[in-house]
Coordinates of C-alpha atoms in Angstrom, one line a residue:
X135 CA 19.2 14.0 -9.0
X136 CA 15.8 12.3 -8.8
X137 CA 15.4 8.5 -9.1
X138 CA 11.8 8.0 -10.4
X139 CA 10.1 4.7 -10.0
X140 CA 8.1 5.2 -13.2
X141 CA 7.9 7.3 -16.5
X142 CA 4.6 9.0 -15.0
X143 CA 6.8 10.2 -12.2
X144 CA 9.2 11.4 -14.7
X145 CA 6.7 13.5 -16.3
X146 CA 5.4 14.9 -13.0
X147 CA 9.0 16.0 -12.1
X148 CA 9.6 17.5 -15.5
X149 CA 6.3 19.5 -15.3
X150 CA 7.5 20.9 -12.0
X151 CA 10.7 22.2 -13.9
X152 CA 13.2 19.5 -12.8
X153 CA 15.7 19.2 -15.8
X154 CA 15.3 16.0 -17.7
X155 CA 19.0 15.2 -17.3
X156 CA 18.5 15.1 -13.6
X157 CA 15.7 12.5 -13.6
X158 CA 16.5 8.9 -13.8
X159 CA 13.7 6.4 -14.2
X160 CA 14.9 3.2 -12.3
X161 CA 11.9 1.3 -11.1
X162 CA 10.5 1.0 -7.6
X163 CA 12.6 -0.6 -4.8
X164 CA 9.6 -2.3 -3.4
X165 CA 9.8 -4.6 -6.4
X166 CA 13.2 -5.5 -5.4
X167 CA 12.1 -6.4 -1.9
X168 CA 9.1 -8.6 -3.1
X169 CA 11.4 -10.4 -5.8
X170 CA 14.3 -10.7 -3.3
X171 CA 12.1 -12.4 -0.7
X172 CA 9.7 -14.4 -2.9
X173 CA 10.8 -17.6 -1.1
X174 CA 9.9 -16.1 2.4
X175 CA 6.5 -15.2 1.1
X176 CA 5.9 -18.7 -0.3
X177 CA 7.1 -20.2 2.9
X178 CA 4.4 -18.4 5.0
X179 CA 1.7 -20.7 6.4
X180 CA -0.8 -18.0 6.9
X181 CA -3.4 -19.5 4.5
X182 CA -3.3 -22.7 6.6
X183 CA -3.5 -20.7 10.0
X184 CA -6.6 -18.9 8.8
X185 CA -8.2 -21.9 7.1
X186 CA -8.4 -20.0 3.8
X187 CA -7.5 -22.9 1.4
X188 CA -11.1 -23.8 1.0
X189 CA -12.4 -20.2 1.2
X190 CA -11.3 -19.0 -2.2
X191 CA -11.9 -16.6 -3.8
X192 CA -11.5 -14.2 -0.9
X193 CA -11.0 -10.5 -0.4
X194 CA -8.2 -8.8 1.5
X195 CA -9.1 -5.5 3.2
X196 CA -7.0 -2.9 4.9
X197 CA -8.3 0.4 6.2
X198 CA -6.4 2.9 8.4
X199 CA -6.5 6.3 6.8
X200 CA -7.8 9.0 9.3
X201 CA -10.4 10.3 6.8
X202 CA -11.9 6.8 6.6
X203 CA -11.7 5.5 10.2
X204 CA -11.6 8.6 12.4
X205 CA -15.2 9.7 11.4
X206 CA -18.1 7.7 12.5
X207 CA -20.1 8.3 9.3
X208 CA -17.3 6.9 7.1
X209 CA -16.3 4.0 9.4
X210 CA -20.2 3.1 9.4
X211 CA -20.0 3.0 5.6
X212 CA -17.0 0.5 5.8
X213 CA -19.0 -1.8 8.1
X214 CA -22.0 -1.5 5.8
X215 CA -19.7 -2.7 2.9
X216 CA -18.7 -5.7 4.9
X217 CA -22.3 -6.4 5.8
X218 CA -23.3 -6.4 2.1
X219 CA -20.5 -8.8 1.5
X220 CA -21.5 -11.2 4.2
X221 CA -21.5 -14.2 2.1
X222 CA -18.0 -13.6 0.8
X223 CA -14.8 -14.5 2.8
X224 CA -13.0 -11.2 3.7
X225 CA -9.8 -11.2 5.7
X226 CA -9.4 -7.9 7.5
X227 CA -6.0 -7.3 9.5
X228 CA -7.3 -4.5 11.7
X229 CA -5.0 -1.6 12.3
X230 CA -4.7 -0.5 15.9
X231 CA -6.2 2.9 14.9
X232 CA -9.1 1.3 13.2
X233 CA -9.8 -1.1 16.1
X234 CA -9.8 1.8 18.6
X235 CA -12.4 3.7 16.5
X236 CA -14.6 0.5 15.9
X237 CA -14.7 0.0 19.8
X238 CA -15.2 3.8 20.4
X239 CA -18.1 4.0 18.0
X240 CA -19.6 0.6 19.2
X241 CA -19.3 -0.9 15.8
X242 CA -16.9 -3.8 16.5
X243 CA -19.8 -6.2 17.5
X244 CA -21.4 -5.8 14.2
X245 CA -18.3 -7.0 12.4
X246 CA -17.9 -9.9 14.9
X247 CA -21.3 -11.1 14.0
X248 CA -20.5 -11.5 10.2
X249 CA -20.0 -15.2 9.6
X250 CA -17.3 -15.1 6.9
X251 CA -15.4 -12.0 8.0
X252 CA -11.9 -12.9 9.5
X253 CA -10.9 -10.1 11.9
X254 CA -7.2 -10.6 12.5
X255 CA -4.3 -8.8 14.3
X256 CA -1.9 -6.9 12.0
X257 CA 0.3 -9.2 10.3
X258 CA 4.1 -9.6 9.7
X259 CA 5.1 -8.5 6.4
X260 CA 5.7 -11.8 4.6
X261 CA 2.4 -13.2 5.9
X262 CA 0.5 -10.1 4.6
X263 CA 2.2 -10.4 1.2
X264 CA 1.2 -14.1 1.0
X265 CA -2.4 -13.1 1.7
X266 CA -2.1 -10.3 -0.9
X267 CA -0.7 -12.9 -3.4
X268 CA -3.6 -15.3 -2.8
X269 CA -6.5 -12.8 -2.7
X270 CA -8.9 -12.5 -5.6
X271 CA -9.4 -8.8 -4.8
X272 CA -7.9 -6.2 -2.6
X273 CA -10.0 -3.4 -0.8
X274 CA -7.6 -0.9 0.7
X275 CA -7.1 2.8 1.5
X276 CA -3.3 2.3 1.5
X277 CA -1.0 3.7 -1.1
X278 CA 1.7 1.0 -0.3
X279 CA -0.9 -1.8 -0.6
X280 CA -2.0 -0.6 -4.0
X281 CA 1.5 -0.7 -5.0
X282 CA 2.2 -4.2 -3.6
X283 CA -1.1 -5.4 -5.1
X284 CA -0.1 -4.3 -8.6
X285 CA 3.5 -6.0 -8.1
X286 CA 1.7 -9.4 -7.2
X287 CA -0.8 -9.0 -9.9
X288 CA -3.9 -8.3 -7.9
X289 CA -6.9 -6.2 -8.7
X290 CA -7.7 -3.3 -6.3
X291 CA -10.7 -1.3 -5.3
X292 CA -9.3 1.9 -3.5
X293 CA -11.5 3.3 -0.7
X294 CA -10.6 6.8 -1.6
X295 CA -11.2 9.3 -4.3
X296 CA -7.7 9.9 -5.2
X297 CA -4.5 8.0 -5.0
X298 CA -0.6 8.5 -5.0
X299 CA -0.3 5.4 -7.4
X300 CA -2.0 6.8 -10.7
X301 CA 0.0 4.1 -12.7
X302 CA -2.4 1.5 -11.4
X303 CA -5.4 3.4 -12.3
X304 CA -4.2 4.1 -15.8
X305 CA -3.4 0.5 -16.3
X306 CA -7.0 -0.5 -15.4
X307 CA -6.2 -2.5 -12.3
X308 CA -7.1 -0.1 -9.7
X309 CA -10.5 1.5 -9.3
X310 CA -11.1 4.5 -7.1
X311 CA -14.5 3.8 -5.5
X312 CA -14.3 5.8 -2.3
X313 CA -16.0 4.7 1.0
X314 CA -19.3 6.6 1.0
X315 CA -21.2 4.3 -1.4
X316 CA -21.3 1.0 0.2
X317 CA -23.6 -0.6 -2.3
X318 CA -21.3 0.5 -5.1
X319 CA -18.2 -1.0 -3.5
X320 CA -20.0 -4.3 -2.8
X321 CA -21.4 -4.6 -6.3
X322 CA -18.1 -3.9 -7.9
X323 CA -16.3 -6.5 -5.4
X324 CA -18.9 -9.2 -6.6
X325 CA -18.4 -8.2 -10.3
X326 CA -14.6 -8.7 -10.1
X327 CA -14.8 -11.9 -8.1
X328 CA -17.0 -13.4 -10.9
X329 CA -14.7 -12.3 -13.7
X330 CA -11.5 -14.4 -14.0
X331 CA -10.5 -12.6 -17.2
X332 CA -10.7 -9.3 -15.5
X333 CA -8.4 -10.6 -12.8
X334 CA -6.0 -11.9 -15.5
X335 CA -5.4 -8.2 -16.5
X336 CA -3.8 -7.4 -13.3
X337 CA -1.3 -10.3 -13.7
X338 CA -0.3 -8.9 -17.0
X339 CA 0.5 -5.5 -15.3
X340 CA 2.8 -6.9 -12.6
X341 CA 6.0 -5.1 -14.1
X342 CA 4.2 -1.7 -13.9
X343 CA 6.7 -0.6 -11.2
X344 CA 9.8 -2.3 -12.6
X345 CA 11.8 -5.4 -13.0
X346 CA 13.5 -5.8 -9.5
X347 CA 16.7 -3.9 -10.4
X348 CA 15.9 -0.5 -9.1
X349 CA 18.5 -0.6 -6.3
X350 CA 21.1 -1.8 -8.6
X351 CA 20.3 1.0 -11.1
X352 CA 20.5 3.7 -8.3
X353 CA 23.7 2.3 -6.9
X354 CA 25.3 2.3 -10.4
X355 CA 24.1 5.9 -11.1
X356 CA 25.4 7.1 -7.9
X357 CA 28.8 5.7 -8.5
X358 CA 28.8 7.1 -12.0
X359 CA 27.8 10.6 -10.7
X360 CA 30.4 10.4 -7.9
X361 CA 33.1 9.5 -10.4
X362 CA 32.0 12.5 -12.6
X363 CA 32.3 14.9 -9.6
X364 CA 28.5 15.5 -9.5
X365 CA 28.2 14.4 -5.9
X366 CA 31.0 16.4 -4.5
X367 CA 29.4 19.2 -2.5
X368 CA 31.5 21.7 -0.5
X369 CA 30.8 21.8 3.2
X370 CA 28.8 24.9 4.3
X371 CA 30.7 27.4 6.3
X372 CA 30.8 26.6 10.1
X373 CA 28.5 29.0 12.0
X374 CA 29.7 31.0 15.1
X375 CA 28.6 29.1 18.1
X376 CA 29.5 29.5 21.9
X377 CA 31.0 25.8 21.8
X378 CA 32.6 25.9 25.3
X379 CA 29.5 27.3 27.0
X380 CA 27.3 24.7 25.2
X381 CA 29.6 21.8 26.2
X382 CA 29.7 23.1 29.9
X383 CA 25.9 23.3 30.1
X384 CA 25.6 19.9 28.6

């Protein structure tokens, strides 16, 4: 049995030969988490700590994928993007892997010289979600962040040429821009920051991954399947094994 977050996942599974009666569209459990802890997100004081209240609109950036940060040429493209956005407030929680590469390639100083760039340490989950909810735009190479941005109604530019979250692309709230064309990324960022009506589209797509009841549906289906005997699997035969010798050696 397969618990699919979206109907697109359903069609992918069906195209691979999974019987339709074994695919259940339930929503994404991340939506459950975000909705369950909305109060914790709202209670975060991260906006005040980073003095962002007067710096809107701002961009939230994350970058950690090996293909983007482990290669000097690609990481230099990321630095160039930020240089082109030097007059825009950008908050960049720096992944440890990314920081190591920035230091190794002698690029960290170029970032530290940008007046509106906030280089910060990786953030606790609720602090990060508060920034995500307040950002006017998200730049990321993370599949999970693309997902959370959609749930919180944010537009995303993905610094990759593909994505595991095609729902967001089809909904017109996530754009695959890659990392190798800094000018394109910077121009797209400026365009989105200046268009409130475009950002409103993302707010309307916040239910893309479900309504926050995925866990409830999964539990209900599991109980139903168990009651119907669907989850009763016989134990495999015990293999021959020199138990005594194994225990003695241990």
